[in-house]
Amino acid sequence: MAVQIKIEDYTKTIGRAQILDNVNMELEGGKIYGFKGKNGSGKTMLMRAICGLILPTFGRVLIDGEEIGKDRSFPKSVGALLENPAFLNGYTGFKNLKMIADIKGIIGDEEIKEILTRVGLDPEDKRTYKKYSLGMKQKLGIAAAVMEKSDIIILDEPINALDEESALIVRDILRELRDNGSLIILACHDTEELEFLSDKIYVLNDGKVMGSIKRG
C-alpha cells in the first residue's frame, strides 16, 4: 500500500515569527510534489516538519496514520537532502554512504557503489569529502537521499550546482522512484524543472499554502 502523508492545521511559531501558518495537505506515494515559493516562504521548514526535525506549535503531521513527534519521532522510511548535509570531511564519499547505510542495514556495498556511479561519482575515489567540489557534494547528498529507495524522499534544491547532464540523470532517478511507489517532495528555484517533474505543485508564501497546481 502506498505511503500517505496528511498535514493538518500545521502551525509553527519561533519567537514572534510565524514560520508555518495553518498548512493542510494530503500527499500519496507514486507521485512527485513540488513546493514553489521565494526564499523564506516556508518550503524548507515544511520539509523539516515532515521529516520530524521540527515539531509544531499547533497541528500535526500524520504518516500512514502515525503522528510524527508522538507515535514516532521520524518517518519509518525517509531519505532527505536538506540544507548542509551532515557528511564527515575526513571520509570518502563511499565511506560516508556506508556509514549511513549501516544504520538500517537495508543496502550493502554493491548498492552504494551503484548509486554513486549513477549520480556520476567514482566509488573508488580516495578523495575525502572535504576535497569534493560543490557539484560533487551535491551528487553525494542526492545519492544518500535516494540510495535506500525510501517510501518518502525529500529534496531541497536537488539540481543546485549540477550541470545539465547530471540534472537529467537526477530527473530519471526520481521518475523511477516515483514509478516504484515513492512519495517525492521537491523544492526547486528552477520553475521549469519543477513544473516538468511534478505531478502537483503547492505554492507557498509567508508560511501559508496559497494554492496548488495539478500537472498533466
mmCIF file of C-alpha atoms in Angstrom:
data_model
loop_
_atom_site.group_PDB
_atom_site.id
_atom_site.type_symbol
_atom_site.label_atom_id
_atom_site.label_comp_id
_atom_site.label_asym_id
_atom_site.label_seq_id
_atom_site.Cartn_x
_atom_site.Cartn_y
_atom_site.Cartn_z
ATOM 1 C CA MET A 1 0.000 0.000 0.000
ATOM 2 C CA ALA A 2 1.344 3.437 -0.991
ATOM 3 C CA VAL A 3 2.505 5.734 1.786
ATOM 4 C CA GLN A 4 0.124 8.537 2.815
ATOM 5 C CA ILE A 5 1.026 11.873 4.418
ATOM 6 C CA LYS A 6 -1.569 14.152 5.993
ATOM 7 C CA ILE A 7 -0.578 17.597 7.226
ATOM 8 C CA GLU A 8 -3.337 19.027 9.410
ATOM 9 C CA ASP A 9 -3.512 22.686 10.504
ATOM 10 C CA TYR A 10 0.281 22.719 10.890
ATOM 11 C CA THR A 11 1.466 25.935 12.509
ATOM 12 C CA LYS A 12 4.997 26.682 13.690
ATOM 13 C CA THR A 13 5.940 29.792 15.633
ATOM 14 C CA ILE A 14 9.521 30.632 16.616
ATOM 15 C CA GLY A 15 9.657 33.606 18.954
ATOM 16 C CA ARG A 16 7.291 36.138 17.443
ATOM 17 C CA ALA A 17 7.724 34.829 13.907
ATOM 18 C CA GLN A 18 5.110 32.528 12.390
ATOM 19 C CA ILE A 19 7.154 30.226 10.172
ATOM 20 C CA LEU A 20 4.291 27.970 9.020
ATOM 21 C CA ASP A 21 0.685 29.082 9.158
ATOM 22 C CA ASN A 22 -2.181 26.561 9.208
ATOM 23 C CA VAL A 23 -0.785 24.290 6.492
ATOM 24 C CA ASN A 24 -3.038 21.490 5.246
ATOM 25 C CA MET A 25 -2.021 18.899 2.632
ATOM 26 C CA GLU A 26 -2.658 15.306 1.618
ATOM 27 C CA LEU A 27 0.143 13.553 -0.236
ATOM 28 C CA GLU A 28 0.369 9.990 -1.543
ATOM 29 C CA GLY A 29 3.005 7.587 -2.809
ATOM 30 C CA GLY A 30 3.671 7.237 -6.519
ATOM 31 C CA LYS A 31 3.660 10.996 -7.089
ATOM 32 C CA ILE A 32 6.119 13.879 -7.184
ATOM 33 C CA TYR A 33 5.076 17.038 -5.355
ATOM 34 C CA GLY A 34 6.721 20.390 -5.917
ATOM 35 C CA PHE A 35 6.970 23.170 -3.331
ATOM 36 C CA LYS A 36 7.201 26.557 -5.021
ATOM 37 C CA GLY A 37 7.925 29.888 -3.367
ATOM 38 C CA LYS A 38 10.551 32.543 -2.799
ATOM 39 C CA ASN A 39 13.220 32.276 -0.103
ATOM 40 C CA GLY A 40 11.600 32.392 3.333
ATOM 41 C CA SER A 41 8.225 31.176 2.041
ATOM 42 C CA GLY A 42 8.286 28.107 4.294
ATOM 43 C CA LYS A 43 9.311 25.386 1.813
ATOM 44 C CA THR A 44 12.328 24.125 3.733
ATOM 45 C CA MET A 45 10.614 24.391 7.123
ATOM 46 C CA LEU A 46 7.693 22.321 5.830
ATOM 47 C CA MET A 47 10.123 19.683 4.588
ATOM 48 C CA ARG A 48 11.788 19.655 8.006
ATOM 49 C CA ALA A 49 8.355 19.277 9.630
ATOM 50 C CA ILE A 50 7.561 16.196 7.519
ATOM 51 C CA CYS A 51 10.939 14.693 8.485
ATOM 52 C CA GLY A 52 10.230 15.300 12.184
ATOM 53 C CA LEU A 53 13.159 17.718 12.502
ATOM 54 C CA ILE A 54 10.859 20.407 13.886
ATOM 55 C CA LEU A 55 7.658 19.936 15.874
ATOM 56 C CA PRO A 56 4.504 22.033 15.534
ATOM 57 C CA THR A 57 3.273 24.757 17.795
ATOM 58 C CA PHE A 58 -0.169 23.568 16.675
ATOM 59 C CA GLY A 59 -1.411 20.894 14.268
ATOM 60 C CA ARG A 60 0.255 17.659 13.210
ATOM 61 C CA VAL A 61 1.859 15.529 10.509
ATOM 62 C CA LEU A 62 0.442 12.013 10.058
ATOM 63 C CA ILE A 63 2.276 9.366 8.048
ATOM 64 C CA ASP A 64 0.167 6.275 7.457
ATOM 65 C CA GLY A 65 -1.914 7.355 10.461
ATOM 66 C CA GLU A 66 1.037 7.769 12.839
ATOM 67 C CA GLU A 67 1.662 11.225 14.260
ATOM 68 C CA ILE A 68 5.224 12.485 13.918
ATOM 69 C CA GLY A 69 6.516 13.617 17.306
ATOM 70 C CA LYS A 70 4.044 11.467 19.241
ATOM 71 C CA ASP A 71 3.620 7.985 17.744
ATOM 72 C CA ARG A 72 7.132 8.092 16.302
ATOM 73 C CA SER A 73 9.959 10.640 16.156
ATOM 74 C CA PHE A 74 10.718 10.305 12.451
ATOM 75 C CA PRO A 75 9.100 8.671 9.406
ATOM 76 C CA LYS A 76 9.866 4.947 9.152
ATOM 77 C CA SER A 77 11.237 5.193 5.626
ATOM 78 C CA VAL A 78 12.591 8.564 4.510
ATOM 79 C CA GLY A 79 15.546 9.864 2.545
ATOM 80 C CA ALA A 80 16.238 13.593 2.554
ATOM 81 C CA LEU A 81 18.555 16.196 1.108
ATOM 82 C CA LEU A 82 18.125 19.375 3.131
ATOM 83 C CA GLU A 83 20.452 22.301 3.806
ATOM 84 C CA ASN A 84 24.028 21.417 4.769
ATOM 85 C CA PRO A 85 24.078 17.584 4.630
ATOM 86 C CA ALA A 86 25.996 16.136 7.585
ATOM 87 C CA PHE A 87 28.860 14.295 5.912
ATOM 88 C CA LEU A 88 32.229 13.685 7.561
ATOM 89 C CA ASN A 89 35.003 15.724 5.948
ATOM 90 C CA GLY A 90 37.666 13.080 6.545
ATOM 91 C CA TYR A 91 35.724 10.224 4.902
ATOM 92 C CA THR A 92 35.448 9.344 1.208
ATOM 93 C CA GLY A 93 32.070 9.511 -0.483
ATOM 94 C CA PHE A 94 31.711 5.738 -0.330
ATOM 95 C CA LYS A 95 32.649 5.589 3.354
ATOM 96 C CA ASN A 96 30.168 8.347 4.207
ATOM 97 C CA LEU A 97 27.335 6.492 2.480
ATOM 98 C CA LYS A 98 28.348 3.168 4.009
ATOM 99 C CA MET A 99 28.227 4.692 7.485
ATOM 100 C CA ILE A 100 24.670 5.924 6.806
ATOM 101 C CA ALA A 101 23.570 2.649 5.170
ATOM 102 C CA ASP A 102 24.873 0.553 8.078
ATOM 103 C CA ILE A 103 22.358 2.217 10.430
ATOM 104 C CA LYS A 104 19.418 0.380 8.843
ATOM 105 C CA GLY A 105 21.249 -2.390 7.025
ATOM 106 C CA ILE A 106 18.842 -2.255 4.066
ATOM 107 C CA ILE A 107 21.506 -1.997 1.366
ATOM 108 C CA GLY A 108 25.083 -3.249 1.024
ATOM 109 C CA ASP A 109 28.307 -2.149 -0.647
ATOM 110 C CA GLU A 110 27.197 -3.022 -4.192
ATOM 111 C CA GLU A 111 24.072 -0.862 -3.995
ATOM 112 C CA ILE A 112 26.133 2.021 -2.613
ATOM 113 C CA LYS A 113 28.648 1.709 -5.447
ATOM 114 C CA GLU A 114 25.809 1.510 -7.958
ATOM 115 C CA ILE A 115 24.143 4.752 -6.838
ATOM 116 C CA LEU A 116 27.482 6.576 -6.636
ATOM 117 C CA THR A 117 28.217 5.567 -10.220
ATOM 118 C CA ARG A 118 24.696 6.506 -11.292
ATOM 119 C CA VAL A 119 24.967 10.075 -9.988
ATOM 120 C CA GLY A 120 28.398 10.492 -11.567
ATOM 121 C CA LEU A 121 30.787 9.783 -8.693
ATOM 122 C CA ASP A 122 33.566 7.191 -8.642
ATOM 123 C CA PRO A 123 33.041 4.680 -5.785
ATOM 124 C CA GLU A 124 36.805 4.061 -5.727
ATOM 125 C CA ASP A 125 37.710 7.763 -5.467
ATOM 126 C CA LYS A 126 40.046 8.145 -2.468
ATOM 127 C CA ARG A 127 39.453 11.883 -2.107
ATOM 128 C CA THR A 128 37.747 12.822 1.136
ATOM 129 C CA TYR A 129 34.509 14.797 1.246
ATOM 130 C CA LYS A 130 36.478 17.891 2.267
ATOM 131 C CA LYS A 131 38.154 17.888 -1.154
ATOM 132 C CA TYR A 132 34.936 17.482 -3.129
ATOM 133 C CA SER A 133 33.739 20.256 -5.433
ATOM 134 C CA LEU A 134 30.322 21.811 -4.800
ATOM 135 C CA GLY A 135 28.798 19.689 -7.570
ATOM 136 C CA MET A 136 30.324 16.503 -6.156
ATOM 137 C CA LYS A 137 28.971 17.320 -2.695
ATOM 138 C CA GLN A 138 25.512 17.822 -4.203
ATOM 139 C CA LYS A 139 25.700 14.475 -6.012
ATOM 140 C CA LEU A 140 26.691 12.723 -2.792
ATOM 141 C CA GLY A 141 23.744 14.331 -0.996
ATOM 142 C CA ILE A 142 21.366 13.097 -3.683
ATOM 143 C CA ALA A 143 22.895 9.612 -3.547
ATOM 144 C CA ALA A 144 22.408 9.494 0.226
ATOM 145 C CA ALA A 145 18.769 10.567 -0.101
ATOM 146 C CA VAL A 146 17.782 8.034 -2.761
ATOM 147 C CA MET A 147 20.071 5.031 -2.190
ATOM 148 C CA GLU A 148 17.655 3.105 0.071
ATOM 149 C CA LYS A 149 14.679 3.789 -2.235
ATOM 150 C CA SER A 150 12.685 5.046 0.745
ATOM 151 C CA ASP A 151 8.907 5.427 0.808
ATOM 152 C CA ILE A 152 9.354 9.193 1.238
ATOM 153 C CA ILE A 153 12.111 11.178 -0.487
ATOM 154 C CA ILE A 154 12.524 14.884 0.245
ATOM 155 C CA LEU A 155 14.916 17.005 -1.810
ATOM 156 C CA ASP A 156 15.596 20.707 -1.273
ATOM 157 C CA GLU A 157 17.146 22.227 -4.422
ATOM 158 C CA PRO A 158 18.405 18.887 -5.793
ATOM 159 C CA ILE A 159 19.778 20.258 -9.077
ATOM 160 C CA ASN A 160 21.642 23.134 -7.444
ATOM 161 C CA ALA A 161 25.313 23.168 -8.638
ATOM 162 C CA LEU A 162 24.673 20.341 -11.144
ATOM 163 C CA ASP A 163 25.465 20.508 -14.856
ATOM 164 C CA GLU A 164 22.737 19.750 -17.380
ATOM 165 C CA GLU A 165 23.756 16.124 -17.869
ATOM 166 C CA SER A 166 23.740 15.445 -14.112
ATOM 167 C CA ALA A 167 20.376 17.165 -13.740
ATOM 168 C CA LEU A 168 18.930 14.834 -16.396
ATOM 169 C CA ILE A 169 20.279 11.807 -14.511
ATOM 170 C CA VAL A 170 18.633 13.015 -11.286
ATOM 171 C CA ARG A 171 15.384 13.537 -13.167
ATOM 172 C CA ASP A 172 15.482 9.933 -14.420
ATOM 173 C CA ILE A 173 16.233 8.578 -10.933
ATOM 174 C CA LEU A 174 13.298 10.473 -9.420
ATOM 175 C CA ARG A 175 10.882 9.263 -12.071
ATOM 176 C CA GLU A 176 11.961 5.658 -11.481
ATOM 177 C CA LEU A 177 11.443 6.032 -7.738
ATOM 178 C CA ARG A 178 8.030 7.605 -8.271
ATOM 179 C CA ASP A 179 7.009 4.818 -10.637
ATOM 180 C CA ASN A 180 8.052 2.315 -7.956
ATOM 181 C CA GLY A 181 5.747 3.962 -5.421
ATOM 182 C CA SER A 182 7.902 6.508 -3.601
ATOM 183 C CA LEU A 183 6.366 9.797 -2.496
ATOM 184 C CA ILE A 184 8.763 12.522 -3.609
ATOM 185 C CA ILE A 185 8.778 16.142 -2.463
ATOM 186 C CA LEU A 186 10.920 18.733 -4.261
ATOM 187 C CA ALA A 187 11.711 22.382 -3.744
ATOM 188 C CA CYS A 188 13.463 23.957 -6.703
ATOM 189 C CA HIS A 189 14.253 27.518 -7.783
ATOM 190 C CA ASP A 190 14.175 26.362 -11.403
ATOM 191 C CA THR A 191 10.443 26.777 -12.081
ATOM 192 C CA GLU A 192 10.662 24.991 -15.421
ATOM 193 C CA GLU A 193 12.325 21.950 -13.844
ATOM 194 C CA LEU A 194 9.775 21.907 -11.015
ATOM 195 C CA GLU A 195 6.864 22.051 -13.442
ATOM 196 C CA PHE A 196 8.409 19.364 -15.642
ATOM 197 C CA LEU A 197 8.934 16.898 -12.803
ATOM 198 C CA SER A 198 5.968 17.476 -10.500
ATOM 199 C CA ASP A 199 2.555 15.832 -10.621
ATOM 200 C CA LYS A 200 1.274 18.589 -8.339
ATOM 201 C CA ILE A 201 2.803 21.875 -7.183
ATOM 202 C CA TYR A 202 1.974 23.658 -3.936
ATOM 203 C CA VAL A 203 2.617 27.398 -3.896
ATOM 204 C CA LEU A 204 3.811 28.780 -0.550
ATOM 205 C CA ASN A 205 4.176 32.355 0.654
ATOM 206 C CA ASP A 206 4.898 33.615 4.179
ATOM 207 C CA GLY A 207 4.400 30.119 5.584
ATOM 208 C CA LYS A 208 0.964 29.665 4.004
ATOM 209 C CA VAL A 209 -0.213 27.430 1.175
ATOM 210 C CA MET A 210 -1.600 29.884 -1.370
ATOM 211 C CA GLY A 211 -2.861 27.243 -3.778
ATOM 212 C CA SER A 212 -1.905 24.202 -5.827
ATOM 213 C CA ILE A 213 -1.373 23.400 -9.490
ATOM 214 C CA LYS A 214 -2.045 19.927 -10.833
ATOM 215 C CA ARG A 215 0.215 18.970 -13.699
ATOM 216 C CA GLY A 216 -0.731 16.801 -16.655
#
